[in-house]
Amino acid sequence: MSHAGGIAAVVVVSILTLGIGIWGLRVSRTTSDFFVASRTVRPALNASAIGGEYLSAASFLGVAGLILTFGADMLWYPVGWTAGYLVLLVLVAAPLRRSGAYTLPDFAEARLGSRRVRALTSVLVVAIGWLYLIPQFQGAGFTLRLATGIDAPLGGLVVAVVVLASVLSGGMRSVTFVQAFQYWLKLTALLVPLIFLLWVWMGDGSPSPANPAFDVASQSGSWADPLSGHGTDSAGHPLYSTYSIIIATFLGTMGLPHVVVRFYTNPDGRAARRTTLVVLGLLGLFYVLPPVYGALGRIYAGDLIADGRSDAVVLELPSRMIGGTLGELLSALLIAGAFAAFLSTSSGLTVAVAGVVSQDIVERWLPGVAAFRLAAVVAVVFPYVLAVAAQDVGVATAVGLAFAVSASTFCPLLVLGIWWSRLTDAGAYAGLLVGGFLSGIAVVRTFFSDGGTSWFLTFLAQPAAWTVPLAFLTMIGVSLLTPQRRAPHVSTFMIRLHTPEGVPLHRG
Amino acid sequence: MTGTPEQPPPRVRVTAPRSDSRRRPQLLVQEIDEQTELGAVYVRSLLWAQLRLAVGILVAMGLMIGSLPLLFTVAPELLNRTVLGMPLTWGLLGFLVYPLLLLLGWVYVRRAERNERSFSDLVDR
């Protein structure tokens, strides 16, 4: 593959991103614009922006790679990443918007009236944000090496610089426009090449990817069947792992920092619900596509598994199946989509982490927008350095762990905080500590060693199925033991969360 | 019951208590603001209606989607079925799940807005 098309794709996406960012700057002047786009974003635009921000490298490249390697069980990742929005819609969307808080720490403090819970929540937001940013930079490095031939650390640096430039110039308002554009770019970039690829596949007599002839010699289990443990050394515990993935993804979405921040840009609770519904549709439309790339990859690019480069399957297929100028053009389109995926998710996470860092730390010394800009630099530089230093664990694996940590900490905080008036600050603090600590151990273990199949190692590789219930039980148990610590304003706060804005009530 | 009236009873003008329907809603908002027992009952009924709806949707999702791995475990012969040239599992998890999730979301939004409308109508007419 020559690099001209790839370089052109990266340059065009960068210029469009910065161009739209600068255009957004003209309508973005106040601190409120920077943080929440002044809360005037309509559902259709906002939903595209949420979709653009949410569909990361893990969705664009990682899912196809996982399905190529591990088969049917990996279909649960895209399903869970979509279903997570349904859970968020029914349990969190409208009340979270009505709480009037901007970040999760704001919500925790408003609900529980505790500075200590706020501080712990801030630490967790930054930790989850960085855990999610590291694989974005790593994936960007490897995509740019494939596309343009430059070194991986340099590729990550390109993404970091473009993200910083767009976030620093316009804040949330311009990021909204950039990300809405990037959702549609990603969808097009995956859809158009797929039409050509399926055409070629049918021309080849539509061979079934389920055919065992495509198995790489060392693999056990049937690729097309769920729960067969395909792609692992032995069968392991696939039913447990599958349910743990389901719990992490279904419940983890609501606590991701860049997802939560988006809800404050809706005008009211009703708009927050409608936006989320549109997001469900947009995600479903997108997630039909990556598994097809994974299945085609099994027929045409099975050797990538042995090379440990399965994340590249989406980018490699056009040159392998079509070739020539058309193959180059389609490759360039896919590279543009992948690059957009890194940029949009990284910018969303940067805005979210920078929001927390600037509100809780930097604003003691600097005024609003300057604090936000300094915090944005911190929010990008630290995970970039880690991405270069740490070993590559696979884009989707690292992102999966971020979901597990989020499900073990913020899911109980949000669900109990919104629906259970007896939650106390002590209960929330204990639950966050238990969930964060246990899932944190699992993260460290996964980053520093290879997988195994004993029960103990399976528990650590997919922690959500036991850490989430433990975090919930701790929050409930400690809250019941400390009834005297219930926040005095809790009934007013519940009224604010659950009553429509049109009713003239006192909301605290 | 004392005596037998010679004349029919005097006419009485019958009217609906006009002011009542206007005064009551104002009171309900006040009841909620002042956190009286009655106000709390209204708020709690909205909260419970929304929670019941949310749990109902989540249970439906759990039964239709979350039960699939168990189903494949207890009835592995399902794996041999094909739909449109595709194994059943791939058709379900790769395609059918998404319109189903959207449908559940749509039902939820409709019902949640209806719950809020009836609360508004009740409290703030």
XYZ file of C-alpha atoms in Angstrom:
633
model
C 0.000 0.000 0.000
C 1.449 3.380 -0.963
C 1.193 6.104 1.636
C -0.077 8.981 -0.517
C -3.770 8.197 0.027
C -3.330 7.657 3.766
C -1.416 10.905 4.252
C -4.024 12.806 2.241
C -6.838 11.289 4.332
C -5.194 12.267 7.625
C -4.438 15.793 6.425
C -7.975 16.351 5.093
C -9.634 15.126 8.307
C -7.284 17.273 10.420
C -7.999 20.380 8.347
C -11.780 19.782 8.407
C -11.699 19.200 12.165
C -9.725 22.369 12.867
C -11.744 24.321 10.292
C -15.072 23.415 11.872
C -13.530 24.079 15.290
C -12.489 27.589 14.260
C -15.891 28.231 12.696
C -17.456 27.103 15.981
C -15.197 29.525 17.836
C -16.995 32.461 16.210
C -20.152 31.476 18.069
C -18.352 30.419 21.254
C -17.390 33.282 23.490
C -18.364 32.669 27.103
C -17.238 30.179 29.743
C -20.674 28.590 29.484
C -20.083 28.012 25.749
C -16.796 26.363 26.580
C -18.211 23.931 29.082
C -21.760 23.155 27.976
C -22.285 24.964 24.666
C -24.600 27.259 26.672
C -27.140 24.421 26.887
C -28.781 25.185 23.573
C -27.956 22.141 21.466
C -30.968 20.532 19.766
C -31.593 16.754 19.933
C -30.675 15.860 16.309
C -27.359 17.757 16.343
C -26.602 16.685 19.888
C -27.318 13.024 19.122
C -24.936 13.080 16.140
C -22.322 14.670 18.383
C -22.829 12.024 21.077
C -22.591 9.283 18.454
C -19.465 10.862 16.982
C -17.829 11.135 20.365
C -18.823 7.664 21.546
C -17.703 5.647 18.488
C -14.041 5.346 19.326
C -11.166 3.393 17.865
C -12.493 0.397 19.800
C -15.687 0.521 17.745
C -14.182 1.442 14.395
C -11.191 -0.966 14.445
C -11.294 -3.031 17.638
C -14.639 -4.817 17.231
C -13.772 -6.246 13.810
C -10.395 -7.368 15.137
C -11.944 -9.074 18.157
C -14.552 -10.862 16.030
C -11.887 -11.969 13.571
C -9.868 -13.495 16.423
C -12.421 -14.688 18.964
C -15.627 -15.156 16.970
C -19.282 -14.930 17.977
C -18.867 -14.059 21.693
C -17.356 -10.712 20.734
C -20.648 -9.636 19.159
C -21.644 -8.779 22.728
C -19.330 -5.745 22.772
C -21.192 -3.691 20.138
C -24.536 -4.962 21.471
C -23.575 -3.905 25.003
C -22.233 -0.523 23.896
C -25.637 0.182 22.332
C -27.755 -1.376 25.100
C -25.799 0.752 27.581
C -27.579 3.771 26.099
C -30.978 2.156 26.696
C -30.062 1.612 30.364
C -28.810 5.186 30.537
C -32.039 6.408 28.888
C -34.418 4.720 31.320
C -32.457 5.239 34.558
C -30.356 8.358 34.212
C -30.884 10.653 31.199
C -33.659 13.053 32.245
C -32.910 13.197 36.016
C -29.213 13.775 35.349
C -30.002 16.705 33.077
C -32.484 18.095 35.603
C -29.952 17.876 38.414
C -28.350 20.917 36.778
C -24.849 19.645 37.510
C -22.166 19.738 34.823
C -19.856 16.878 35.779
C -20.185 13.741 37.892
C -18.393 15.435 40.814
C -20.964 18.264 40.587
C -23.758 15.699 40.737
C -22.212 13.872 43.692
C -21.789 17.079 45.663
C -25.260 18.403 44.833
C -26.938 15.142 45.795
C -24.920 14.203 48.866
C -23.623 17.567 50.045
C -20.143 16.182 50.658
C -16.796 17.582 49.521
C -15.079 14.265 50.218
C -17.345 12.300 47.877
C -16.811 15.031 45.316
C -13.027 14.694 45.547
C -13.134 10.899 45.191
C -15.494 11.198 42.215
C -13.088 13.652 40.553
C -10.195 11.232 40.973
C -12.256 8.437 39.403
C -13.359 10.599 36.459
C -9.740 11.430 35.655
C -8.693 7.774 36.083
C -11.420 6.427 33.783
C -10.806 9.214 31.261
C -7.104 8.413 31.082
C -7.711 4.664 30.955
C -9.884 5.351 27.900
C -7.454 7.839 26.319
C -4.399 5.562 26.449
C -5.737 3.005 23.904
C -6.936 5.869 21.679
C -3.398 7.214 21.398
C -1.944 3.722 20.958
C -4.470 2.873 18.240
C -3.795 6.197 16.540
C -0.081 5.482 16.520
C -0.558 2.106 14.908
C -3.079 3.375 12.327
C -0.838 6.246 11.289
C 2.131 3.908 10.975
C 0.112 1.701 8.653
C -1.303 4.651 6.721
C 1.653 6.989 6.426
C 4.732 5.064 7.528
C 5.611 7.369 10.450
C 6.631 6.003 13.875
C 3.840 4.985 16.279
C 4.727 7.500 19.055
C 4.802 10.273 16.435
C 1.371 9.189 15.175
C -0.059 9.408 18.680
C 1.528 12.849 18.980
C -0.249 14.007 15.792
C -3.600 13.026 17.288
C -2.731 14.654 20.629
C -1.794 17.936 18.911
C -4.896 18.078 16.687
C -7.144 17.246 19.674
C -5.548 19.960 21.791
C -5.765 22.506 18.997
C -9.485 21.888 18.434
C -10.370 21.760 22.147
C -8.278 24.823 23.031
C -9.732 26.879 20.224
C -13.426 26.333 20.761
C -14.357 24.268 23.816
C -17.642 22.389 23.964
C -19.557 24.450 21.438
C -17.213 23.878 18.515
C -16.535 20.306 19.640
C -20.264 19.659 19.214
C -20.128 20.619 15.529
C -16.873 18.730 14.975
C -18.226 15.559 16.500
C -21.546 15.654 14.700
C -19.559 15.841 11.448
C -17.324 12.991 12.574
C -20.230 10.632 13.279
C -21.408 10.869 9.673
C -17.829 10.624 8.394
C -17.300 7.404 10.375
C -20.557 5.877 9.167
C -19.769 6.712 5.518
C -16.197 5.522 5.845
C -17.354 2.118 7.038
C -20.437 1.753 4.829
C -19.146 2.678 1.358
C -16.103 0.342 1.263
C -18.256 -2.456 2.682
C -20.586 -2.308 -0.332
C -17.623 -2.883 -2.656
C -16.169 -5.595 -0.422
C -19.444 -7.514 -0.288
C -19.649 -7.233 -4.080
C -16.245 -8.883 -4.416
C -17.225 -11.506 -1.815
C -20.338 -12.448 -3.802
C -18.225 -12.565 -6.950
C -16.069 -15.163 -5.185
C -19.160 -17.337 -4.682
C -20.079 -16.052 -1.179
C -17.828 -18.401 0.842
C -19.084 -18.842 4.406
C -16.784 -17.352 7.063
C -18.019 -20.079 9.415
C -16.144 -22.724 7.395
C -13.575 -24.412 9.710
C -11.126 -24.356 6.782
C -10.410 -20.729 7.737
C -9.345 -21.683 11.277
C -5.813 -20.814 12.271
C -4.217 -24.096 13.355
C -3.796 -23.343 17.082
C -7.402 -22.389 17.748
C -9.981 -24.387 19.664
C -13.767 -24.140 19.529
C -15.959 -23.154 16.633
C -15.557 -19.551 15.418
C -19.217 -19.082 14.487
C -20.659 -20.473 17.737
C -20.988 -18.473 20.938
C -19.568 -19.817 24.225
C -17.142 -22.143 22.418
C -14.008 -20.388 23.686
C -12.692 -19.925 20.136
C -9.334 -18.152 19.850
C -8.281 -18.883 23.433
C -5.808 -21.564 24.457
C -8.498 -23.654 26.113
C -12.217 -23.318 26.716
C -11.884 -21.101 29.833
C -15.189 -19.947 31.311
C -17.050 -18.418 28.386
C -20.484 -18.157 30.039
C -19.077 -16.201 32.990
C -16.993 -13.985 30.678
C -19.959 -13.273 28.430
C -22.182 -12.219 31.335
C -19.397 -10.118 32.784
C -19.007 -8.320 29.440
C -22.776 -7.780 29.378
C -22.792 -6.262 32.883
C -19.769 -4.040 32.229
C -21.054 -2.643 28.933
C -24.766 -2.364 29.799
C -24.044 -0.569 33.092
C -20.722 1.120 32.329
C -21.908 3.466 29.578
C -23.744 5.798 31.963
C -20.593 6.560 33.954
C -18.173 7.400 31.146
C -16.978 10.984 31.673
C -17.395 12.093 28.054
C -20.901 10.590 27.862
C -22.114 12.229 31.071
C -20.864 15.713 30.189
C -22.904 15.648 26.984
C -26.201 15.553 28.877
C -25.763 19.039 30.247
C -25.818 20.458 26.726
C -29.516 19.524 26.359
C -32.048 22.299 27.004
C -34.143 20.189 29.445
C -34.869 16.680 30.712
C -37.333 15.863 27.949
C -34.789 16.837 25.284
C -32.192 14.700 27.078
C -34.478 11.665 26.665
C -35.229 12.366 23.020
C -31.550 12.911 22.272
C -30.711 9.558 23.835
C -33.368 7.833 21.740
C -31.847 9.246 18.534
C -28.420 8.103 19.757
C -29.766 4.555 20.139
C -30.804 4.622 16.481
C -27.503 6.082 15.271
C -25.444 3.534 17.209
C -27.524 0.612 15.950
C -26.994 1.829 12.388
C -23.230 1.947 12.892
C -22.700 -1.263 14.875
C -24.222 -3.486 12.199
C -21.113 -2.809 10.095
C -17.918 -3.721 12.053
C -18.851 -7.416 12.605
C -19.203 -7.833 8.828
C -15.611 -6.627 8.423
C -14.546 -9.160 11.053
C -16.336 -11.984 9.243
C -14.880 -11.010 5.852
C -11.461 -10.761 7.465
C -11.661 -14.416 8.413
C -11.896 -15.331 4.729
C -9.421 -12.827 3.283
C -7.066 -11.772 6.091
C -6.798 -14.683 8.560
C -2.996 -14.302 8.705
C -3.373 -11.061 10.695
C -4.299 -13.147 13.775
C -0.960 -14.950 13.816
C 0.873 -11.619 13.359
C -1.021 -10.132 16.334
C -2.304 -7.356 14.069
C -6.008 -8.227 14.027
C -6.924 -4.590 14.842
C -5.737 -3.759 11.299
C -8.319 -5.955 9.558
C -10.700 -3.075 8.724
C -7.901 -1.088 7.098
C -6.323 -4.003 5.209
C -9.366 -5.509 3.504
C -9.739 -3.082 0.552
C -6.140 -3.508 -0.628
C -6.370 -7.299 -0.245
C -9.799 -7.809 -1.832
C -9.896 -5.065 -4.444
C -6.475 -3.513 -4.929
C -5.610 -0.966 -7.617
C -6.733 2.646 -7.490
C -10.193 1.808 -6.154
C -8.649 -0.226 -3.325
C -6.372 2.718 -2.482
C -9.264 5.161 -2.447
C -11.364 2.934 -0.191
C -8.366 2.421 2.121
C -7.920 6.186 2.326
C -11.618 6.580 3.230
C -11.273 3.987 6.025
C -8.136 5.679 7.325
C -10.024 8.977 7.382
C -12.811 7.301 9.403
C -10.384 5.698 11.850
C -8.543 8.990 12.312
C -11.868 10.747 12.943
C -12.662 8.066 15.544
C -9.455 8.815 17.473
C -9.954 12.559 17.227
C -13.593 12.687 18.313
C -13.357 10.317 21.277
C -10.098 11.872 22.440
C -11.522 15.394 22.222
C -14.644 14.365 24.123
C -12.597 12.743 26.868
C -10.218 15.700 26.968
C -13.095 18.150 27.410
C -14.572 15.986 30.183
C -11.320 15.397 32.078
C -10.258 19.024 31.612
C -13.641 20.169 32.940
C -13.086 18.231 36.167
C -9.404 19.137 36.531
C -10.047 22.839 35.933
C -13.071 23.056 38.253
C -11.508 21.126 41.101
C -7.826 22.058 40.929
C -6.710 24.730 38.480
C -9.478 27.287 39.082
C -8.011 28.056 42.482
C -5.253 29.938 40.664
C -6.627 30.854 37.246
C -9.899 32.320 35.914
C -12.452 30.214 33.925
C -11.317 29.787 30.335
C -7.575 29.993 31.077
C -7.988 27.264 33.713
C -9.844 25.098 31.216
C -7.063 25.490 28.652
C -4.295 24.630 31.095
C -6.307 21.624 32.307
C -6.805 20.442 28.721
C -3.043 20.367 28.196
C -2.630 18.285 31.363
C -5.503 16.019 30.326
C -3.813 15.146 27.011
C -0.102 15.069 27.851
C -0.246 12.594 30.739
C -2.107 9.764 28.950
C -0.002 10.343 25.828
C 3.174 9.714 27.823
C 1.599 6.602 29.371
C 0.493 5.384 25.934
C 4.071 5.533 24.683
C 5.456 3.888 27.837
C 2.864 1.119 28.428
C 2.605 -2.082 26.460
C -0.178 -2.439 23.912
C -3.026 -4.536 25.357
C -5.372 -4.142 22.389
C -7.728 -1.233 21.854
C -10.959 -3.025 22.749
C -9.519 -4.770 25.834
C -8.373 -1.512 27.420
C -11.650 0.209 26.596
C -13.519 -2.797 28.020
C -11.698 -2.301 31.330
C -12.656 1.380 31.393
C -16.292 0.235 31.102
C -15.805 -2.238 33.977
C -14.391 0.475 36.268
C -17.179 2.864 35.319
C -19.868 0.205 35.951
C -18.326 -0.601 39.348
C -18.216 3.002 40.558
C -20.433 5.552 38.820
C -23.291 3.222 37.915
C -24.220 2.576 41.571
C -23.605 6.235 42.452
C -25.948 7.475 39.719
C -28.656 4.815 40.020
C -28.886 4.938 43.821
C -28.382 8.707 43.902
C -31.288 9.263 41.516
C -33.766 6.629 42.707
C -33.028 5.972 46.385
C -33.374 8.895 48.765
C -31.711 6.989 51.619
C -28.258 7.002 49.991
C -25.786 8.797 52.292
C -22.394 10.347 51.639
C -20.718 7.664 53.747
C -22.423 4.909 51.738
C -21.459 6.469 48.413
C -17.870 6.981 49.547
C -17.500 3.376 50.725
C -19.099 1.973 47.564
C -16.913 4.071 45.258
C -13.822 2.945 47.156
C -14.760 -0.748 47.042
C -15.783 -0.722 43.366
C -12.864 1.433 42.255
C -10.272 -0.523 44.214
C -11.424 -3.994 43.127
C -11.856 -3.141 39.448
C -8.587 -1.178 39.619
C -6.722 -4.307 40.708
C -8.180 -6.123 37.702
C -6.992 -3.336 35.380
C -3.432 -3.394 36.717
C -3.323 -7.194 36.474
C -4.490 -7.131 32.831
C -2.065 -4.400 31.797
C 0.943 -6.210 33.222
C 0.483 -9.847 32.273
C -1.111 -12.170 29.758
C -4.438 -13.903 30.187
C -4.983 -17.331 31.682
C -7.931 -19.648 32.081
C -8.127 -20.417 35.814
C -11.215 -19.094 37.598
C -9.101 -16.563 39.495
C -7.607 -15.089 36.310
C -10.965 -15.104 34.528
C -12.425 -13.108 37.430
C -9.646 -10.553 37.013
C -9.861 -10.373 33.215
C -13.643 -9.687 33.347
C -14.244 -8.174 36.794
C -17.642 -6.493 36.353
C -19.835 -9.488 37.265
C -18.562 -9.462 40.855
C -17.294 -5.892 41.395
C -20.583 -4.225 40.353
C -22.788 -6.182 42.826
C -20.215 -5.647 45.598
C -20.162 -1.886 44.965
C -23.994 -1.745 45.023
C -24.185 -3.819 48.240
C -21.550 -1.662 49.949
C -23.352 1.571 49.060
C -26.712 0.234 50.249
C -25.345 -1.434 53.382
C -23.270 1.528 54.617
C -26.111 3.955 53.802
C -28.539 1.921 55.927
C -26.012 1.929 58.785
C -25.623 5.725 58.638
C -29.197 7.077 58.367
C -28.220 10.183 60.366
C -25.970 11.253 57.469
C -28.739 11.636 54.878
C -28.465 15.026 53.168
C -31.038 17.445 54.673
C -32.134 18.754 51.269
C -32.683 15.332 49.688
C -36.463 15.588 49.208
C -36.160 18.930 47.394
C -33.396 17.437 45.263
C -35.580 14.448 44.358
C -38.336 16.838 43.276
C -35.837 18.609 41.057
C -34.632 15.352 39.499
C -38.004 13.848 38.710
C -40.552 16.596 38.046
C -40.869 18.197 34.591
C -39.342 21.673 34.370
C -42.683 23.259 33.371
C -44.266 22.735 36.800
C -43.587 25.816 38.976
C -42.039 24.091 41.970
C -39.324 25.098 44.371
C -36.222 23.157 43.230
C -33.539 24.200 45.699
C -89.888 15.444 60.629
C -91.918 17.697 62.929
C -95.338 18.573 61.665
C -96.636 18.463 58.139
C -95.559 21.434 56.022
C -98.354 23.181 54.243
C -96.042 24.815 51.752
C -93.338 23.292 49.589
C -89.833 23.950 50.890
C -88.286 27.227 49.778
C -86.277 27.149 46.611
C -82.556 26.879 47.019
C -80.111 27.945 44.361
C -77.758 25.068 43.610
C -74.324 25.957 42.230
C -71.060 24.152 41.769
C -68.347 25.334 44.167
C -66.828 27.636 41.547
C -63.605 28.583 43.168
C -62.590 25.065 44.186
C -61.225 23.898 40.826
C -59.111 27.009 40.576
C -57.795 27.096 44.052
C -56.835 23.444 44.425
C -53.939 23.271 41.905
C -52.294 26.283 43.452
C -52.522 24.460 46.744
C -50.991 21.260 45.370
C -47.869 23.041 44.184
C -47.690 24.640 47.620
C -48.222 21.310 49.321
C -45.217 19.938 47.453
C -43.102 23.027 48.125
C -43.929 22.924 51.825
C -43.191 19.190 51.886
C -46.458 18.189 53.503
C -47.592 14.564 53.611
C -49.974 15.167 50.698
C -47.284 16.822 48.550
C -44.911 13.952 49.258
C -47.570 11.472 48.136
C -47.869 13.169 44.743
C -44.122 13.302 44.177
C -43.691 9.725 45.340
C -46.402 8.512 42.978
C -44.595 10.125 40.005
C -41.268 8.689 41.116
C -42.745 5.202 41.519
C -44.509 5.370 38.154
C -41.224 6.294 36.438
C -39.262 3.654 38.344
C -41.830 0.941 37.544
C -41.628 1.904 33.870
C -37.816 1.852 33.882
C -37.644 -1.507 35.619
C -40.266 -2.907 33.234
C -38.197 -1.874 30.208
C -35.007 -3.276 31.745
C -36.719 -6.582 32.555
C -38.011 -6.796 28.980
C -34.480 -6.162 27.697
C -33.063 -8.757 30.091
C -35.563 -11.390 28.989
C -35.184 -10.729 25.270
C -31.426 -10.051 25.064
C -29.741 -10.860 28.370
C -31.141 -14.381 28.414
C -29.522 -15.333 25.087
C -26.212 -16.759 26.452
C -28.177 -18.965 28.872
C -30.473 -20.034 26.057
C -27.503 -21.025 23.893
C -26.129 -23.021 26.837
C -29.281 -25.002 27.609
C -30.364 -25.448 23.981
C -27.187 -25.683 21.868
C -29.161 -27.223 18.999
C -30.407 -23.659 18.303
C -26.905 -22.856 17.071
C -27.378 -25.057 14.023
C -30.350 -23.060 12.779
C -29.696 -20.590 10.006
C -31.633 -17.453 9.093
C -31.061 -15.824 5.683
C -27.940 -17.939 5.180
C -26.529 -16.787 8.513
C -26.229 -18.720 11.792
C -29.123 -17.780 14.091
C -26.784 -16.250 16.694
C -25.246 -13.867 14.167
C -28.629 -12.791 12.851
C -29.842 -12.093 16.394
C -26.749 -10.428 17.873
C -25.470 -8.783 14.696
C -28.695 -7.300 13.361
C -31.995 -7.952 15.137
C -30.880 -6.648 18.535
C -30.549 -3.046 17.336
C -34.107 -2.369 16.118
C -35.322 -4.117 19.271
C -33.326 -1.760 21.507
C -34.612 1.230 19.565
C -38.198 -0.003 19.942
C -37.795 -0.412 23.718
C -36.336 3.090 23.922
C -39.210 4.531 21.914
C -41.824 2.865 24.143
C -40.001 4.186 27.212
C -39.847 7.791 25.996
C -43.569 7.806 25.120
C -44.647 6.382 28.471
C -42.244 8.507 30.531
C -43.543 11.680 28.876
C -47.104 10.515 29.477
C -46.372 9.990 33.191
C -44.951 13.494 33.401
C -47.898 14.998 31.544
C -50.409 13.488 33.918
C -48.358 14.727 36.879
C -48.286 18.249 35.396
C -52.030 18.133 34.661
C -52.770 17.009 38.185
C -50.548 19.450 40.031
C -50.461 22.506 37.800
C -53.749 22.859 35.953
